[in-house]
Coordinates of C-alpha atoms and ligand atoms in Angstrom, one line a residue:
M1 CA 170.4 96.2 -135.5
Q2 CA 168.4 94.1 -132.9
K3 CA 170.2 91.1 -131.6
L4 CA 168.6 87.7 -131.5
P5 CA 168.5 86.1 -127.9
L6 CA 171.3 83.6 -127.6
N7 CA 169.3 81.5 -125.2
L8 CA 167.9 78.5 -127.1
Y9 CA 165.9 77.1 -124.2
P10 CA 163.0 78.7 -123.0
E11 CA 162.9 80.0 -119.3
K12 CA 161.0 77.0 -118.0
M13 CA 163.0 74.4 -120.0
R14 CA 166.2 73.2 -118.5
K15 CA 168.9 71.4 -120.1
I16 CA 171.3 69.0 -118.7
S17 CA 174.7 69.3 -120.1
Q18 CA 175.9 66.2 -122.4
D19 CA 178.5 65.0 -119.7
E20 CA 176.1 65.4 -116.8
S21 CA 173.2 63.6 -118.7
K22 CA 175.5 60.7 -119.9
A23 CA 176.8 60.1 -116.5
S24 CA 173.2 60.1 -114.9
N25 CA 172.0 57.9 -117.6
F26 CA 174.6 55.3 -117.2
S27 CA 174.5 55.4 -113.3
V28 CA 170.6 55.3 -113.2
A29 CA 170.7 52.2 -115.4
K30 CA 173.5 50.3 -113.4
E31 CA 171.8 51.3 -110.1
F32 CA 168.7 49.8 -111.4
A33 CA 170.5 46.5 -112.6
C34 CA 172.4 46.3 -109.2
F35 CA 169.2 46.6 -107.2
M36 CA 167.6 43.9 -109.3
A37 CA 170.7 41.6 -109.3
S38 CA 170.1 40.0 -105.9
T39 CA 166.9 38.3 -107.2
L40 CA 168.3 36.5 -110.0
G41 CA 168.1 32.6 -109.8
P42 CA 167.3 30.1 -107.1
Q43 CA 168.8 30.8 -103.6
S44 CA 168.4 34.5 -104.3
A45 CA 167.1 37.2 -101.9
Q46 CA 163.7 38.6 -101.9
K47 CA 162.5 42.0 -101.9
V48 CA 159.8 43.3 -99.4
I49 CA 157.7 46.0 -100.9
V50 CA 155.7 48.0 -98.4
G51 CA 152.8 50.3 -99.4
S52 CA 153.0 53.9 -98.1
D53 CA 150.1 53.2 -95.7
F54 CA 152.3 50.3 -94.2
Q55 CA 149.2 48.1 -94.4
Q56 CA 150.0 46.1 -97.7
Y57 CA 153.2 44.3 -98.6
I58 CA 154.6 42.1 -101.2
L59 CA 157.4 39.6 -100.6
T60 CA 158.9 38.6 -103.8
S61 CA 162.0 37.8 -105.8
D62 CA 160.2 38.2 -109.2
G63 CA 161.8 40.9 -111.3
K64 CA 158.6 42.0 -112.9
T65 CA 156.6 42.4 -109.8
I66 CA 159.4 44.4 -108.3
L67 CA 159.8 46.6 -111.5
Q68 CA 156.0 47.1 -111.7
R69 CA 156.0 49.0 -108.6
F70 CA 158.2 51.8 -110.3
D71 CA 155.4 52.2 -112.7
L72 CA 152.8 53.1 -110.0
A73 CA 151.8 56.6 -109.8
E74 CA 153.0 57.1 -106.2
F75 CA 156.4 55.5 -106.9
K76 CA 156.9 56.5 -110.4
A77 CA 160.4 56.2 -111.5
T78 CA 161.1 59.6 -112.6
H79 CA 164.3 59.3 -114.5
P80 CA 163.7 58.6 -118.2
V81 CA 166.3 55.8 -118.1
A82 CA 164.7 54.2 -115.1
Q83 CA 161.6 54.1 -117.0
L84 CA 163.3 52.5 -120.2
M85 CA 164.5 49.8 -117.7
V86 CA 161.0 49.2 -116.4
E87 CA 159.9 49.1 -120.0
L88 CA 162.5 46.6 -120.9
A89 CA 161.2 44.3 -118.1
K90 CA 157.7 44.6 -119.3
S91 CA 158.4 44.0 -122.8
T92 CA 160.4 40.9 -122.0
D93 CA 157.5 39.7 -120.0
D94 CA 155.1 40.5 -122.7
E95 CA 157.1 38.8 -125.2
V96 CA 158.2 35.6 -123.4
G97 CA 156.8 35.6 -119.9
D98 CA 160.0 34.9 -118.3
G99 CA 163.6 36.4 -118.1
T100 CA 162.7 39.8 -116.9
T101 CA 165.4 40.1 -114.4
S102 CA 168.1 38.6 -116.6
S103 CA 167.5 41.2 -119.1
V104 CA 167.8 44.2 -116.7
I105 CA 170.8 42.7 -115.4
L106 CA 172.4 42.2 -118.7
A107 CA 171.4 45.7 -119.9
G108 CA 173.1 47.0 -116.9
A109 CA 176.3 45.1 -117.6
L110 CA 176.4 46.2 -121.1
L111 CA 176.2 49.8 -120.3
T112 CA 178.9 49.3 -117.6
K113 CA 181.2 48.1 -120.2
A114 CA 179.9 50.6 -122.8
E115 CA 180.6 53.6 -120.5
R116 CA 184.3 52.5 -120.2
L117 CA 184.8 52.3 -123.8
I118 CA 183.2 55.8 -124.4
D119 CA 185.3 57.2 -121.6
M120 CA 188.3 55.7 -123.4
G121 CA 187.4 57.9 -126.6
L122 CA 185.2 55.3 -128.6
H123 CA 182.2 57.0 -130.1
P124 CA 179.0 55.8 -128.8
N125 CA 177.9 55.1 -132.4
I126 CA 181.0 52.5 -132.9
V127 CA 179.9 51.0 -129.5
S128 CA 176.4 50.6 -130.6
E129 CA 177.2 49.1 -133.8
G130 CA 179.7 46.7 -132.2
Y131 CA 176.8 45.4 -129.7
K132 CA 174.5 45.1 -132.6
K133 CA 176.8 43.0 -134.5
A134 CA 177.6 41.0 -131.3
T135 CA 174.1 40.4 -130.7
T136 CA 173.5 39.1 -134.1
K137 CA 176.5 36.7 -133.7
A138 CA 175.4 35.8 -130.1
I139 CA 172.1 34.6 -131.4
E140 CA 173.8 32.6 -134.2
I141 CA 176.0 30.9 -131.6
M142 CA 173.0 30.4 -129.4
E143 CA 170.9 28.7 -131.9
A144 CA 173.9 26.4 -132.7
L145 CA 174.1 25.5 -129.0
A146 CA 170.4 24.7 -128.5
I147 CA 169.1 21.1 -128.3
P148 CA 165.8 20.2 -129.8
V149 CA 163.1 19.1 -127.3
K150 CA 162.4 15.4 -128.0
N151 CA 160.4 14.3 -125.0
D152 CA 158.3 15.5 -121.9
D153 CA 161.2 14.8 -119.7
M154 CA 163.0 17.7 -121.2
L155 CA 160.0 20.1 -121.0
K156 CA 159.7 19.0 -117.2
K157 CA 163.2 20.1 -116.6
V158 CA 162.4 23.6 -118.3
A159 CA 159.5 23.9 -115.9
R160 CA 161.4 23.0 -112.9
T161 CA 164.4 25.4 -113.6
S162 CA 162.2 28.2 -113.9
I163 CA 160.1 27.3 -110.7
D164 CA 163.2 26.8 -108.7
T165 CA 164.4 30.5 -109.1
K166 CA 161.5 31.5 -107.2
Y167 CA 160.7 28.4 -105.0
M168 CA 164.2 27.5 -103.8
V169 CA 164.8 30.1 -101.3
P170 CA 168.1 30.0 -99.1
G171 CA 167.5 27.2 -96.6
S172 CA 165.3 25.1 -98.8
G173 CA 165.8 21.5 -98.4
K174 CA 164.6 18.0 -99.8
Q175 CA 161.0 18.8 -99.2
K176 CA 161.0 22.0 -101.2
Q177 CA 162.6 19.9 -104.0
K178 CA 159.9 17.5 -104.0
E179 CA 157.3 20.3 -104.0
S180 CA 158.9 22.1 -106.7
K181 CA 159.1 18.9 -108.8
S182 CA 155.5 18.3 -108.0
L183 CA 154.6 21.9 -109.3
A184 CA 156.7 21.3 -112.4
D185 CA 154.7 18.1 -113.3
T186 CA 151.4 20.2 -112.9
V187 CA 152.7 23.0 -115.2
L188 CA 153.9 20.6 -117.9
S189 CA 150.2 18.8 -117.8
A190 CA 148.7 22.3 -118.1
V191 CA 150.8 23.3 -121.1
H192 CA 149.8 19.8 -122.7
K193 CA 146.2 20.7 -121.9
V194 CA 146.3 23.9 -123.7
S195 CA 148.5 22.6 -126.9
E196 CA 146.8 22.6 -130.2
S197 CA 147.9 22.1 -133.8
K198 CA 148.1 25.2 -135.9
N199 CA 149.2 24.8 -139.6
G200 CA 150.6 21.4 -138.7
V201 CA 152.9 22.5 -135.7
I202 CA 151.8 21.9 -132.3
T203 CA 152.1 24.9 -130.1
A204 CA 150.9 25.8 -126.5
D205 CA 149.3 29.3 -125.4
P206 CA 150.0 29.7 -121.8
D207 CA 147.4 32.5 -121.6
N208 CA 145.0 29.7 -121.7
V209 CA 145.9 28.6 -118.4
H210 CA 144.4 30.3 -115.4
V211 CA 146.2 30.2 -112.0
V212 CA 143.9 30.5 -109.0
K213 CA 145.6 30.6 -105.4
K214 CA 143.9 29.1 -102.2
G215 CA 145.8 28.8 -99.0
G216 CA 145.2 26.6 -96.2
A217 CA 146.1 23.0 -97.5
D218 CA 149.4 21.4 -98.8
I219 CA 151.1 22.3 -102.0
F220 CA 150.8 18.7 -103.2
D221 CA 147.0 19.4 -103.2
T222 CA 147.6 21.7 -106.1
M223 CA 145.5 20.2 -108.9
L224 CA 145.0 20.9 -112.6
F225 CA 141.3 21.6 -113.5
S226 CA 139.9 21.1 -117.0
G227 CA 137.9 24.4 -117.1
F228 CA 137.6 27.7 -115.2
I229 CA 137.2 28.3 -111.4
V230 CA 135.2 31.2 -110.7
E231 CA 136.5 33.0 -107.3
K232 CA 132.9 34.2 -106.3
E233 CA 129.8 33.2 -104.7
A234 CA 126.5 32.5 -106.5
L235 CA 124.0 35.5 -106.4
H236 CA 121.7 33.7 -104.1
P237 CA 122.4 30.9 -101.5
S238 CA 119.6 28.7 -102.6
M239 CA 121.2 28.3 -106.2
P240 CA 121.9 24.7 -107.2
K241 CA 125.4 23.4 -105.8
Y242 CA 125.8 21.1 -108.8
L243 CA 124.5 20.8 -112.4
E244 CA 125.7 18.6 -115.4
N245 CA 125.5 19.3 -119.1
V246 CA 125.0 23.0 -118.4
K247 CA 124.2 25.7 -121.1
V248 CA 126.3 28.8 -120.2
A249 CA 125.5 32.6 -120.8
V250 CA 128.3 35.0 -120.2
L251 CA 127.4 38.6 -120.1
D252 CA 129.1 42.0 -120.0
V253 CA 126.1 43.9 -119.0
P254 CA 124.4 44.5 -115.7
L255 CA 121.6 42.3 -115.1
T256 CA 119.4 45.1 -113.5
V257 CA 116.0 46.6 -114.8
K258 CA 117.8 50.2 -115.2
R259 CA 120.1 49.5 -117.7
Y260 CA 119.1 47.3 -120.2
D261 CA 115.4 47.9 -121.0
G262 CA 115.7 51.8 -120.9
L263 CA 112.2 51.8 -119.4
F264 CA 113.2 53.8 -116.4
G265 CA 116.3 55.4 -117.6
D266 CA 119.5 55.5 -115.5
L267 CA 118.7 56.8 -111.9
S268 CA 122.1 58.5 -111.9
S269 CA 121.3 60.7 -114.9
C270 CA 117.4 61.3 -114.6
S271 CA 114.9 61.3 -111.9
V272 CA 111.2 60.2 -111.7
K273 CA 108.8 62.2 -110.5
M274 CA 106.1 60.5 -108.2
D275 CA 102.9 62.0 -107.5
S276 CA 101.1 59.3 -105.6
V277 CA 101.8 56.0 -103.8
E278 CA 99.9 54.2 -106.4
Q279 CA 102.3 55.5 -109.2
Y280 CA 105.3 54.3 -107.1
K281 CA 103.6 51.0 -106.7
S282 CA 102.8 50.7 -110.4
Q283 CA 106.4 51.6 -111.3
K284 CA 107.8 49.0 -108.7
G285 CA 105.4 46.4 -110.5
D286 CA 106.6 47.2 -113.8
E287 CA 110.2 46.8 -112.9
R288 CA 109.5 43.6 -111.2
S289 CA 107.6 42.3 -114.4
V290 CA 110.7 43.4 -116.6
L291 CA 113.0 41.4 -114.3
Y292 CA 110.7 38.4 -114.5
D293 CA 110.6 38.8 -118.4
T294 CA 114.3 38.6 -118.4
V295 CA 114.3 35.4 -116.1
G296 CA 111.9 33.9 -118.3
K297 CA 113.9 34.6 -121.3
I298 CA 117.1 33.1 -119.6
A299 CA 115.1 30.2 -118.4
D300 CA 113.5 29.5 -122.0
L301 CA 116.9 29.4 -123.4
G302 CA 117.7 26.6 -121.3
V303 CA 120.7 28.5 -119.5
G304 CA 121.9 26.7 -116.4
L305 CA 124.8 29.2 -115.5
I306 CA 124.6 33.1 -116.2
I307 CA 127.9 34.8 -115.4
S308 CA 128.6 38.6 -115.8
R309 CA 131.5 41.0 -115.3
K310 CA 128.8 43.5 -114.2
L311 CA 126.4 43.5 -111.3
M312 CA 123.1 41.7 -111.1
D313 CA 120.0 42.8 -109.4
E314 CA 119.6 40.9 -106.0
K315 CA 115.9 40.8 -106.7
I316 CA 116.5 38.4 -109.5
G317 CA 118.5 36.0 -107.5
K318 CA 115.5 33.8 -106.1
P319 CA 113.6 33.7 -109.3
L320 CA 116.7 32.3 -111.1
S321 CA 117.3 29.9 -108.4
D322 CA 113.7 28.7 -108.4
R323 CA 114.1 27.7 -112.2
G324 CA 117.6 25.9 -111.2
I325 CA 119.9 28.7 -112.6
I326 CA 123.3 29.5 -111.0
A327 CA 124.0 33.3 -111.4
I328 CA 127.5 34.8 -110.8
P329 CA 127.8 38.6 -111.0
A330 CA 130.9 40.8 -111.0
I331 CA 133.6 38.7 -112.4
P332 CA 136.9 40.8 -111.6
T333 CA 138.5 41.1 -115.0
K334 CA 137.8 41.3 -118.6
E335 CA 140.6 38.7 -119.2
D336 CA 138.8 36.4 -116.8
L337 CA 135.4 37.1 -118.7
N338 CA 137.3 36.2 -121.8
R339 CA 139.0 33.2 -120.7
L340 CA 135.7 31.8 -119.3
S341 CA 133.9 32.5 -122.6
K342 CA 136.6 30.8 -124.5
A343 CA 136.6 27.9 -122.3
C344 CA 132.8 27.5 -122.5
G345 CA 132.7 28.4 -126.3
A346 CA 130.3 31.4 -125.3
R347 CA 129.9 34.5 -127.1
I348 CA 130.0 37.4 -124.8
V349 CA 126.6 39.1 -124.8
S350 CA 126.2 42.9 -124.3
D351 CA 122.4 43.2 -124.7
I352 CA 120.4 40.5 -123.2
G353 CA 117.5 41.4 -125.3
Q354 CA 119.1 40.2 -128.3
M355 CA 120.6 37.0 -126.7
T356 CA 120.0 33.9 -128.6
S357 CA 121.0 30.2 -128.1
D358 CA 123.8 30.6 -130.6
D359 CA 125.6 32.9 -127.9
L360 CA 125.4 30.3 -125.4
G361 CA 128.3 28.0 -124.4
F362 CA 128.5 24.6 -122.7
A363 CA 130.0 23.2 -119.5
D364 CA 130.2 19.5 -118.6
S365 CA 129.4 20.3 -114.9
V366 CA 129.3 23.3 -112.5
R367 CA 130.1 22.8 -109.0
Q368 CA 130.0 25.1 -106.2
K369 CA 132.6 24.3 -103.4
R370 CA 132.6 26.1 -99.9
Y371 CA 136.0 26.0 -98.0
P372 CA 136.4 25.9 -94.2
D373 CA 137.0 29.6 -94.1
R374 CA 133.4 30.2 -95.8
T375 CA 135.0 31.3 -99.1
V376 CA 133.5 29.8 -102.4
H377 CA 134.7 28.6 -105.6
I378 CA 132.7 27.7 -108.5
F379 CA 134.2 24.9 -110.8
V380 CA 133.0 25.3 -114.5
E381 CA 134.2 21.9 -116.0
T382 CA 134.7 22.1 -119.8
K383 CA 136.6 18.7 -120.6
K384 CA 137.1 19.2 -124.1
A385 CA 138.0 22.8 -124.2
N386 CA 141.7 24.2 -124.8
S387 CA 141.6 25.7 -121.5
A388 CA 142.7 24.7 -117.9
T389 CA 143.1 26.1 -114.3
I390 CA 145.8 25.2 -112.1
L391 CA 144.4 25.6 -108.4
L392 CA 147.4 26.4 -106.2
R393 CA 147.1 25.2 -102.6
G394 CA 149.5 25.5 -99.6
G395 CA 151.5 28.1 -97.7
I396 CA 150.6 31.4 -96.4
A397 CA 149.2 34.3 -98.8
H398 CA 152.3 36.0 -99.5
A399 CA 154.3 33.0 -100.3
L400 CA 151.5 31.8 -102.3
S401 CA 151.5 34.6 -104.5
D402 CA 155.2 34.1 -105.1
I403 CA 154.6 30.6 -106.1
A404 CA 151.9 31.9 -108.5
R405 CA 154.3 34.1 -110.1
A406 CA 156.8 31.2 -110.3
V407 CA 154.2 29.1 -111.8
H408 CA 153.1 31.8 -114.4
D409 CA 156.8 32.2 -115.6
A410 CA 157.2 28.4 -115.9
L411 CA 154.0 28.1 -117.8
H412 CA 155.5 30.6 -120.3
T413 CA 158.9 29.5 -120.6
T414 CA 157.7 25.7 -120.9
A415 CA 155.3 26.8 -123.6
N416 CA 158.2 28.6 -125.3
A417 CA 160.2 25.4 -125.3
Y418 CA 157.2 23.2 -126.5
N419 CA 158.1 21.8 -129.8
N420 CA 161.1 24.1 -130.0
E421 CA 164.7 24.1 -128.5
I422 CA 166.5 24.4 -125.0
L423 CA 169.7 25.8 -123.6
P424 CA 171.8 25.0 -120.6
G425 CA 171.0 27.3 -117.7
G426 CA 173.3 28.3 -114.7
G427 CA 175.1 30.8 -117.0
A428 CA 176.5 28.0 -119.2
T429 CA 175.0 29.6 -122.2
E430 CA 176.4 33.0 -121.3
M431 CA 179.9 31.7 -120.7
Y432 CA 179.7 29.5 -123.9
I433 CA 178.6 32.7 -126.0
S434 CA 181.1 34.8 -124.4
A435 CA 184.0 32.6 -125.2
Q436 CA 183.0 32.1 -128.9
L437 CA 182.2 36.2 -129.0
K438 CA 185.7 36.8 -127.7
R439 CA 187.3 34.8 -130.6
Y440 CA 184.9 36.3 -133.1
A441 CA 186.0 39.6 -132.1
L442 CA 189.6 39.0 -133.1
S443 CA 188.4 38.6 -136.7
I444 CA 186.9 42.0 -136.8
K445 CA 189.7 44.6 -138.1
T446 CA 187.6 47.9 -136.9
K447 CA 187.0 49.4 -133.6
K448 CA 184.2 47.6 -133.2
Q449 CA 186.3 44.8 -132.0
L450 CA 186.5 46.4 -128.7
A451 CA 182.6 46.6 -128.5
V452 CA 182.1 43.0 -129.5
T453 CA 184.8 41.9 -126.7
A454 CA 183.0 44.2 -124.1
F455 CA 179.6 42.6 -124.9
A456 CA 181.4 39.2 -124.4
E457 CA 182.7 40.1 -121.2
A458 CA 179.5 41.6 -120.1
L459 CA 177.7 38.3 -120.6
E460 CA 179.7 36.9 -117.6
V461 CA 177.4 39.1 -115.2
I462 CA 174.8 36.2 -115.4
P463 CA 176.9 33.5 -113.7
Q464 CA 178.8 36.0 -111.7
T465 CA 175.4 37.4 -110.2
L466 CA 174.2 33.6 -109.7
A467 CA 177.3 32.7 -108.0
K468 CA 177.1 35.7 -105.7
N469 CA 173.4 35.3 -105.0
C470 CA 174.1 32.0 -103.4
G471 CA 176.9 32.8 -101.3
A472 CA 179.6 31.4 -103.6
D473 CA 182.9 33.2 -104.8
P474 CA 181.9 34.8 -108.1
I475 CA 185.6 35.3 -109.0
S476 CA 186.7 31.7 -108.7
V477 CA 183.4 30.6 -110.3
I478 CA 184.0 32.7 -113.2
T479 CA 187.7 31.7 -113.5
D480 CA 186.8 28.1 -113.3
L481 CA 184.0 28.4 -115.9
R482 CA 186.3 30.2 -118.4
K483 CA 188.7 27.3 -118.2
D484 CA 186.0 24.7 -118.8
H485 CA 184.8 26.8 -121.8
A486 CA 188.1 27.3 -123.2
A487 CA 188.4 23.5 -123.0
G488 CA 185.2 22.9 -125.1
N489 CA 182.9 21.9 -122.1
K490 CA 180.0 23.7 -123.4
Y491 CA 177.4 22.8 -121.1
M492 CA 179.3 23.7 -117.9
G493 CA 177.5 26.1 -115.6
F494 CA 177.1 26.9 -112.0
D495 CA 174.4 25.2 -110.0
T496 CA 173.4 27.4 -107.3
I497 CA 171.4 24.8 -105.3
R498 CA 174.5 22.5 -105.1
R499 CA 176.8 25.4 -105.2
K500 CA 179.3 23.8 -107.7
I501 CA 180.0 23.8 -111.4
V502 CA 178.3 20.9 -113.2
N503 CA 177.1 19.9 -116.7
M504 CA 173.9 21.7 -117.0
V505 CA 172.1 19.4 -119.6
D506 CA 173.1 16.3 -117.6
N507 CA 171.7 18.0 -114.4
G508 CA 168.6 19.2 -115.8
I509 CA 169.0 22.8 -115.5
V510 CA 167.8 24.0 -118.9
E511 CA 165.9 27.0 -120.4
S512 CA 164.0 27.8 -123.4
L513 CA 165.9 29.2 -126.6
I514 CA 163.1 31.6 -127.4
T515 CA 163.2 33.1 -124.0
K516 CA 167.0 33.5 -124.0
K517 CA 166.8 35.1 -127.4
Q518 CA 164.4 37.8 -126.1
I519 CA 166.6 38.6 -123.1
F520 CA 169.6 39.1 -125.5
K521 CA 167.7 41.2 -127.9
G522 CA 165.8 43.4 -125.2
A523 CA 169.2 44.1 -123.2
D524 CA 170.9 45.0 -126.3
E525 CA 168.2 47.4 -127.7
T526 CA 167.9 49.1 -124.2
S527 CA 171.4 49.5 -123.8
R528 CA 171.9 51.0 -127.2
I529 CA 169.1 53.5 -126.7
I530 CA 170.6 54.6 -123.6
M531 CA 174.1 55.0 -124.8
L532 CA 173.0 56.9 -127.8
S533 CA 170.9 59.5 -126.0
D534 CA 173.1 62.4 -124.9
D535 CA 171.2 65.4 -124.0
I536 CA 168.2 65.8 -121.5
I537 CA 165.9 68.7 -121.7
Y538 CA 163.1 68.8 -119.1
G539 CA 160.3 71.3 -118.4
N540 CA 156.8 71.6 -119.7
V541 CA 157.7 69.9 -123.1
F542 CA 154.7 67.9 -123.7
Q543 CA 152.0 70.6 -123.2
D544 CA 151.4 70.3 -126.9
R545 CA 150.4 66.8 -126.3
I546 CA 148.2 67.6 -123.6
E547 CA 146.6 70.4 -125.5
E548 CA 146.0 68.1 -128.5
K549 CA 144.3 65.6 -126.2
T550 CA 142.1 68.1 -124.6
H551 CA 141.1 69.7 -128.1
G552 CA 140.6 66.1 -129.4
Q553 CA 138.0 65.4 -126.7
Ligands
LIG601 N1 169.6 25.4 -110.3 C1 170.3 26.4 -110.8 N2 171.4 26.7 -110.7 C2 171.8 27.8 -111.4 N3 171.3 28.7 -112.1 C3 170.0 28.5 -112.2 C4 169.3 27.2 -111.4 N4 168.1 27.3 -111.8 C5 167.9 28.3 -112.7 N5 169.0 29.1 -112.7 C6 169.2 30.4 -113.6 O1 168.4 31.3 -113.0 C7 168.2 32.4 -114.1 C8 166.8 32.9 -114.0 O2 166.6 33.6 -112.7 P1 165.3 34.2 -112.3 O3 165.3 34.6 -111.1 O4 164.0 33.4 -112.8 O5 165.4 35.5 -113.3 P2 164.6 35.9 -114.6 O6 163.8 36.9 -114.3 O7 165.6 36.5 -115.7 O8 163.8 34.6 -115.4 C9 168.5 31.7 -115.5 O9 169.9 32.3 -115.8 C10 168.8 30.3 -115.0 O10 169.8 29.5 -115.8
LIG602 MG1 162.6 33.3 -114.4

């Protein structure tokens, strides 16, 4: 009788043993969390990310920005667990727009504790179930601890806490604090500007706030603009510098003769045979007349500003300008085009032949501004629209990029707290939940008790890391905080700017409940996925997917 081959895995597929793969999963996750830890909170370190050409670099303490680099082709994190950690950061950012570093650090701490329990002989399923139970309870405790937002002052504190995490670098003094306060005020005004009532509840969508960076002035020159700022020059230098009560056309098609009328075809796919100079001249004449027809149509509709994501034929610049129209080609991103169309109330047009006055939007004014460095911004003002732009000024380009990231996070977390609830920051919430969970664990009669206790201990990683990052002694900070929380001082946390334990609510270091919930949920889910996966097989295992894709095409 012929024997079946005993080798389950094909030649080109390799399997990593359970022990080996578990160890590597845990250590990659911990390594990742450790790498990110130094960037948590104010006064933390920054990472310098240098491109392989050594030409470009980013200076940042923003977790998402750092982790995004692990997602790029040239620097792709190859270990599946590393990719899971990158996804955790991404999903936290997508869901709540802040809290990326905390979620990764917390996931790392949960896995460190889980590994110890598994080594002690606890089955990963039990640890996972215990963690799930602990998360549910932690969220319950968090909700009970949260304070409803009653006024602007509380929201300003949320914005300030978030901005400080990237703005207050080691050595920052009083001047920086003033700047951070002023940025927080601008963030809050922006959130107010985009707030709206939906089903009787007032909420704010931070995606309606556009952030534009422009160096060369003072941070106090940062301003909130009601409308959209286009970081582009007009198509022709003679176009008007200022218009009022403007009809706006927003296009997602090129404004050239070749694409929209089909008369001469797309030159990249066909060629036109010319037999004589007369024929060439006549074709050029036809092209010109098509362009002029288009200009006529735009002018007849009363358009004052025409903006496209695609290119515009330079020949059209002068005739549009002669009719008092400003044209702006090649808006960089689809999101910008969407925001602009939303701000003006314009429909995005993809066939200029079909454009009607119903497609047009409105702007109170359009103004071109040229800066001393010769760059131009076009300010499209829409006073009534639910849309705003923060024009960030000051600082060198790299610092400004990190400030823009701080403003982005602050916008999101302040919008999350809008008409919602807040929690004490500086590790106070984590210490409070930790103390409560440890007590709750004692009521659990099964082995899950160990996992719930481990979860509670893992939460201490947040105040511990905050203390370490600003140069304080993490052990004494944790011991003192434990004492405070055992005595029922639920708002006590560690202020990294003053380097001491204070009442976080009294000192205005507060965070959004929604953001914190997402951090806990994300970290818990990711840690459980990682602890429950045992084998790793690798090789050409996705060939079927590639084939499916090619067949489908
Ligand atoms: N003055 C402060 N003192 C101590 N902790 C602070 C202070 N300001 C903010 N934090 C804490 O910093 C943490 C957020 O840091 P951050 O670097 O923004 O990471 P994340 O990407 O997780 O938002 C939160 O735990 C918050 O409570
Ligand atoms: Mg943050």
